[in-house]
Coordinates of C-alpha atoms in Angstrom, one line a residue:
M18 CA 0.0 0.0 0.0
S19 CA 1.5 3.4 -1.0
E20 CA 1.1 6.6 1.0
S21 CA 1.0 10.2 -0.2
I22 CA 4.2 12.0 0.8
L23 CA 4.9 15.7 0.4
I24 CA 8.4 17.2 0.5
L25 CA 7.6 20.8 1.7
T26 CA 10.3 23.5 1.4
T27 CA 10.4 27.2 1.8
A28 CA 14.1 27.6 1.2
H29 CA 15.1 25.2 -1.6
W30 CA 14.1 25.4 -5.2
E31 CA 12.2 22.5 -6.8
G32 CA 15.4 21.3 -8.6
D33 CA 17.4 20.9 -5.4
P34 CA 19.5 17.7 -5.9
R35 CA 19.0 16.2 -2.4
L36 CA 15.3 16.7 -2.4
N37 CA 15.0 15.3 -5.9
R38 CA 17.0 12.2 -4.9
H39 CA 14.6 11.7 -1.9
L40 CA 11.7 12.1 -4.4
A41 CA 13.2 9.5 -6.7
Y42 CA 13.9 7.0 -3.9
L43 CA 10.3 7.3 -2.7
K44 CA 8.8 6.9 -6.2
N45 CA 11.1 3.9 -6.8
A46 CA 9.5 2.3 -3.7
G47 CA 6.0 2.8 -5.1
Q48 CA 5.1 5.8 -2.9
D49 CA 3.0 8.7 -4.2
A50 CA 5.5 11.5 -3.5
S51 CA 5.9 15.1 -4.7
I52 CA 7.8 18.3 -4.0
I53 CA 6.0 21.5 -3.2
A54 CA 8.5 24.5 -3.2
L55 CA 6.9 27.5 -1.5
T56 CA 9.6 30.0 -2.3
G57 CA 9.2 33.7 -2.2
D58 CA 11.4 36.9 -2.1
G59 CA 12.7 38.2 1.2
G60 CA 12.0 37.4 4.8
T61 CA 8.3 38.4 4.7
G62 CA 7.7 36.1 1.7
R63 CA 9.4 33.2 3.5
I64 CA 7.3 33.7 6.6
R65 CA 4.1 33.7 4.4
N66 CA 5.3 30.5 2.7
A67 CA 6.0 28.8 6.0
I68 CA 2.5 29.6 7.1
S69 CA 1.2 28.1 3.8
A70 CA 3.3 25.0 4.5
F71 CA 1.8 24.7 8.0
G72 CA -1.6 25.0 6.4
L73 CA -1.0 22.0 4.1
I74 CA 0.0 19.9 7.1
W75 CA -3.0 21.0 9.1
R76 CA -5.4 20.2 6.2
R77 CA -3.7 16.7 6.1
R78 CA -2.9 16.9 2.4
A79 CA -0.6 13.9 2.8
H80 CA 0.0 10.9 5.1
A81 CA 3.5 12.1 5.7
V82 CA 5.7 15.2 5.1
L83 CA 9.4 15.7 4.8
L84 CA 10.6 19.1 6.1
P85 CA 14.1 20.2 5.0
D86 CA 14.1 23.8 6.3
P87 CA 14.7 24.7 10.0
E88 CA 11.9 27.2 10.2
L89 CA 9.5 24.4 9.5
F90 CA 10.9 21.9 11.9
V91 CA 9.2 22.5 15.2
V92 CA 5.8 24.0 14.3
G93 CA 5.4 21.7 11.3
S94 CA 6.2 18.6 13.5
L95 CA 3.8 19.8 16.3
I96 CA 1.0 20.3 13.8
G97 CA 1.8 16.9 12.3
R98 CA 1.6 15.3 15.8
F99 CA -1.8 16.9 16.4
R100 CA -3.3 16.1 13.0
G101 CA -1.9 12.6 12.6
V102 CA 0.5 13.4 9.8
R103 CA 3.8 11.7 10.0
T104 CA 6.6 14.3 10.0
V105 CA 10.2 13.8 9.1
I106 CA 12.8 16.6 9.4
D107 CA 15.9 16.6 7.1
V108 CA 18.9 18.2 8.8
H109 CA 21.4 19.4 6.1
E110 CA 24.0 21.1 8.2
D111 CA 25.0 22.4 11.7
Y112 CA 22.7 25.4 11.7
A113 CA 24.3 26.9 14.8
R114 CA 27.7 26.9 13.2
A115 CA 26.3 28.1 9.9
A116 CA 25.0 31.3 11.6
S117 CA 28.6 32.6 11.9
G118 CA 28.9 32.5 8.1
R119 CA 25.7 34.3 7.3
D120 CA 26.6 37.8 6.1
W121 CA 23.0 39.1 6.5
I122 CA 23.0 38.4 10.3
P123 CA 24.5 41.4 12.3
T124 CA 27.6 40.4 14.1
L125 CA 26.2 41.2 17.5
L126 CA 23.2 39.0 16.9
K127 CA 25.1 35.9 15.6
P128 CA 25.6 34.3 19.1
L129 CA 21.9 34.7 19.8
V130 CA 20.9 33.3 16.4
A131 CA 23.3 30.4 16.9
A132 CA 21.8 29.6 20.3
F133 CA 18.2 29.7 18.8
A134 CA 19.3 27.5 15.9
W135 CA 20.8 24.9 18.3
L136 CA 17.6 24.9 20.5
N137 CA 15.4 24.7 17.4
D138 CA 17.3 21.6 16.2
R139 CA 17.1 19.8 19.5
V140 CA 13.4 20.5 20.1
A141 CA 12.6 19.5 16.5
R142 CA 14.3 16.1 16.8
R143 CA 12.1 15.4 19.9
V144 CA 8.8 16.3 18.4
A145 CA 9.2 15.0 14.8
H146 CA 8.4 11.4 14.1
A147 CA 11.8 10.8 12.6
N148 CA 14.9 12.8 11.5
L149 CA 17.3 12.4 8.6
V150 CA 20.8 13.9 8.7
A151 CA 23.1 14.5 5.8
A152 CA 26.4 13.6 7.6
P153 CA 27.4 11.4 10.5
E154 CA 28.6 14.3 12.6
L155 CA 25.1 15.7 12.6
A156 CA 23.6 12.4 13.9
G157 CA 21.9 12.0 17.3
R158 CA 20.8 8.8 19.0
T159 CA 17.7 8.4 16.8
S160 CA 19.0 9.9 13.6
N161 CA 18.9 8.2 10.2
V162 CA 22.1 9.1 8.3
V163 CA 21.3 9.7 4.6
L164 CA 24.6 10.8 3.0
N165 CA 24.5 13.0 -0.1
I166 CA 25.9 10.2 -2.2
P167 CA 24.3 10.1 -5.7
D168 CA 23.6 6.9 -7.6
P169 CA 26.6 6.8 -10.0
S170 CA 24.3 5.3 -12.7
E171 CA 22.7 8.8 -13.0
F172 CA 25.9 10.3 -14.4
E173 CA 27.5 9.7 -17.8
Q174 CA 31.3 9.8 -18.1
H175 CA 33.1 11.6 -20.9
P176 CA 36.7 12.0 -21.9
P177 CA 38.3 15.4 -21.0
A178 CA 37.1 18.2 -23.1
L179 CA 39.5 20.4 -25.2
P180 CA 40.4 23.1 -24.4
A181 CA 40.8 22.1 -20.8
M182 CA 37.6 22.9 -18.8
V183 CA 37.5 23.3 -15.0
A184 CA 34.0 23.2 -13.6
Y185 CA 32.0 24.1 -10.5
V186 CA 28.3 23.2 -9.8
G187 CA 26.4 24.7 -6.9
D188 CA 25.4 28.0 -5.3
V189 CA 28.1 30.6 -6.1
T190 CA 29.0 32.7 -3.0
I191 CA 32.1 34.3 -1.5
A192 CA 32.1 31.7 1.3
R193 CA 32.0 28.9 -1.3
G194 CA 35.0 30.2 -3.1
A195 CA 33.6 32.6 -5.8
V196 CA 36.5 35.1 -5.6
A197 CA 39.0 32.3 -5.4
M198 CA 37.6 30.6 -8.5
A199 CA 37.7 33.9 -10.4
E200 CA 41.3 34.6 -9.4
L201 CA 42.3 31.1 -10.4
A202 CA 40.6 31.5 -13.8
A203 CA 42.4 34.9 -14.3
S204 CA 45.8 33.2 -13.6
M205 CA 45.1 30.4 -16.2
P206 CA 44.0 32.1 -19.4
D207 CA 44.4 28.9 -21.5
F208 CA 41.8 27.0 -19.4
R209 CA 38.0 27.4 -19.6
F210 CA 36.2 27.8 -16.2
L211 CA 32.5 26.9 -16.3
I212 CA 30.5 27.8 -13.2
V213 CA 27.0 26.5 -13.0
G214 CA 24.8 27.7 -10.2
R215 CA 22.8 30.5 -8.7
V216 CA 24.9 33.7 -8.3
D217 CA 23.8 37.1 -6.9
A218 CA 24.3 40.1 -9.2
D219 CA 27.0 41.6 -7.0
V220 CA 29.0 38.4 -6.8
R221 CA 28.7 37.9 -10.6
S222 CA 29.9 41.4 -11.2
R223 CA 32.9 40.9 -9.0
M224 CA 33.9 37.6 -10.6
E225 CA 33.5 38.9 -14.1
S226 CA 35.7 41.9 -13.3
I227 CA 38.4 39.6 -12.1
A228 CA 38.3 37.1 -15.0
P229 CA 36.4 38.6 -18.0
D230 CA 37.7 36.3 -20.7
N231 CA 37.7 32.6 -19.7
L232 CA 35.1 32.5 -16.9
E233 CA 31.6 31.5 -17.9
L234 CA 28.8 32.0 -15.3
A235 CA 26.0 29.8 -16.6
G236 CA 23.5 30.4 -13.8
R237 CA 21.3 27.9 -12.1
R238 CA 20.2 24.9 -14.2
P239 CA 18.2 21.8 -13.6
H240 CA 20.4 19.1 -12.0
A241 CA 20.7 16.8 -15.1
E242 CA 21.4 19.7 -17.4
A243 CA 24.1 21.1 -15.1
W244 CA 26.0 17.8 -15.1
T245 CA 25.6 17.4 -18.8
M246 CA 27.1 20.8 -19.3
I247 CA 30.2 20.0 -17.3
S248 CA 30.7 16.5 -18.6
G249 CA 34.3 16.0 -19.7
A250 CA 35.6 18.6 -17.2
L251 CA 39.3 18.2 -16.3
A252 CA 38.5 18.8 -12.6
G253 CA 35.7 19.9 -10.3
L254 CA 36.3 22.7 -7.8
S255 CA 35.2 23.0 -4.1
L256 CA 37.2 25.9 -2.7
L257 CA 35.2 26.4 0.5
Q258 CA 36.5 29.1 2.7
P259 CA 37.5 28.4 6.4
L260 CA 34.3 29.2 8.1
P261 CA 33.0 27.1 11.1
A262 CA 30.1 25.6 9.2
Y263 CA 32.5 24.3 6.5
R264 CA 35.4 22.9 8.5
E265 CA 33.9 19.4 8.8
A266 CA 31.7 19.6 5.8
V267 CA 31.9 17.2 2.8
A268 CA 30.2 19.1 0.0
T269 CA 27.7 17.1 -2.0
K270 CA 29.4 18.2 -5.2
L271 CA 32.5 16.2 -4.2
W272 CA 30.4 13.0 -4.4
E273 CA 28.8 14.2 -7.6
Y274 CA 32.1 15.0 -9.3
C275 CA 33.3 11.5 -8.4
A276 CA 30.2 9.9 -9.7
A277 CA 30.7 11.7 -13.0
G278 CA 34.3 10.6 -13.1
I279 CA 35.6 14.1 -12.6
P280 CA 38.6 14.5 -10.1
P281 CA 37.6 16.9 -7.4
V282 CA 40.0 19.6 -6.2
G283 CA 39.2 21.2 -2.8
S284 CA 40.5 23.6 -0.2
D285 CA 42.4 22.3 2.8
L286 CA 39.6 21.9 5.4
P287 CA 39.4 18.8 7.7
G288 CA 36.2 17.4 6.2
Q289 CA 37.1 17.9 2.6
S290 CA 40.7 16.8 3.2
R291 CA 39.6 13.4 4.7
F292 CA 37.5 12.9 1.6
L293 CA 40.2 13.9 -1.0
E294 CA 42.8 11.8 0.7
K295 CA 40.9 8.7 -0.4
L296 CA 41.8 9.7 -4.0
S297 CA 45.1 11.7 -3.7
S298 CA 46.4 14.2 -1.2
D299 CA 47.7 16.2 -4.2
L300 CA 44.0 17.2 -4.8
I301 CA 44.0 19.2 -1.5
V302 CA 45.1 22.8 -2.1
R303 CA 46.0 25.5 0.4
D304 CA 46.3 28.5 -1.9
M305 CA 45.9 29.6 -5.5
N306 CA 49.4 28.5 -6.5
E307 CA 48.7 24.9 -5.4
A308 CA 45.4 24.9 -7.2
R309 CA 47.0 26.1 -10.4
S310 CA 49.7 23.5 -10.1
V311 CA 47.4 20.6 -9.7
L312 CA 45.2 21.7 -12.6
E313 CA 48.2 22.1 -14.8
R314 CA 49.4 18.6 -13.8
L315 CA 46.0 17.1 -14.6
A316 CA 46.1 18.7 -18.0
G317 CA 49.7 17.7 -18.7
D318 CA 49.9 14.2 -17.2
R319 CA 47.3 12.2 -19.0
S320 CA 48.1 9.0 -17.2
W321 CA 47.6 10.6 -13.7
S322 CA 44.4 12.3 -14.9
E323 CA 42.9 9.0 -16.2
E324 CA 43.9 7.2 -13.0
L325 CA 42.1 9.8 -10.9
R326 CA 39.0 9.8 -13.1
S327 CA 38.8 6.0 -12.7
R328 CA 39.5 6.1 -9.0
S329 CA 36.9 8.8 -8.5
R330 CA 34.2 6.8 -10.2
Q331 CA 35.2 3.7 -8.3
L332 CA 35.0 5.5 -5.0
A333 CA 31.5 6.8 -5.8
E334 CA 30.3 3.3 -6.8
E335 CA 31.8 1.7 -3.7
E336 CA 30.4 4.2 -1.2
W337 CA 26.9 4.1 -2.9
E338 CA 26.8 0.4 -2.4
R339 CA 28.1 0.7 1.1
H340 CA 25.6 3.3 2.4
R341 CA 22.6 3.0 0.0
P342 CA 20.9 6.2 1.0
D343 CA 17.9 5.2 -1.1
L344 CA 17.1 2.3 1.2
A345 CA 17.5 4.5 4.3
V346 CA 14.9 7.0 3.0
Q347 CA 12.6 4.2 2.0
R348 CA 12.8 2.6 5.4
V349 CA 11.9 5.8 7.2
F350 CA 8.8 6.4 4.9
A351 CA 7.7 2.7 4.7
P352 CA 3.9 2.6 4.9
R353 CA 2.5 2.0 8.4
P354 CA -0.9 2.0 10.0
M355 CA -2.2 5.5 10.6
T356 CA -4.1 6.6 13.7
R357 CA -6.9 8.9 12.9
R358 CA -9.3 11.1 14.9
R359 CA -12.9 10.0 14.7
G360 CA -14.6 11.7 11.8
D361 CA -11.3 12.6 10.1
S362 CA -11.2 12.0 6.3
S363 CA -8.3 10.5 4.4
P364 CA -5.6 12.9 3.2
K365 CA -6.5 14.3 -0.2

């Protein structure tokens, strides 16, 4: 028996890779699942959208809901408890640590916001029916770890493109290495740098002023299209800056680069470094000179490049089989008897 499941978000776009992987896992298990992205501009719009999301839970539009945004966690889970809707929260990062890297939060308020984020997370895990986390370091006693490892069969492999192309997929921000990537492109005029992802106008202007000739900012694209665009890339970049939220992070794009057979090159942060050491410590870079050196070596040493491409794909395949995030999601949302209030109708 299948159940209706809604993935409700007010902060992610409908093409978000993690949410769409959850959607595919549920549909593959025969569940009636869909994504509703209630996105709006600015803080006021996000509040209105959160209220709309709570309304969908209250009206019992599904047997179960997945909530991936912290502003939905507590209230959404409480409404679900009251209305007999199974609620599952999906914790993507350490929100308390992430507060320190949010430029829009005034410096004096960051400790207060961090404390609230910590409390919100702890309360939500108690009131939700279940919780998913994106990394082991986020897990609590009752958490279900669902790593951001994609199914390698989703990705096609292509030989390196000519001229040499260096790629990045994901949101483009200063904290995620926007300026570092632009400066790297400017120092390597014979290489093409293709950046696919959402980028604010001020960041775009700054990057294009640094590297106007060989840097292409393609904007946000659907997941499959983005990875088709960068197929054949010499390397995939993840130049995260040393902020508290990123120190232990393993960016999803690292797994995706590997699944596509693209060697990842990343900044020297503990989480990324542990990942990259599985392939080669030479892929860990501490500054622009080291980044330029490893890219030039990948372009000039075909044997090393092919070895890393093969090793990257193999790592993705092995880790997918080891962790099987699809089975973890399917277990959490497996159909189960529902308790209903007298007179309640079925979700519709």
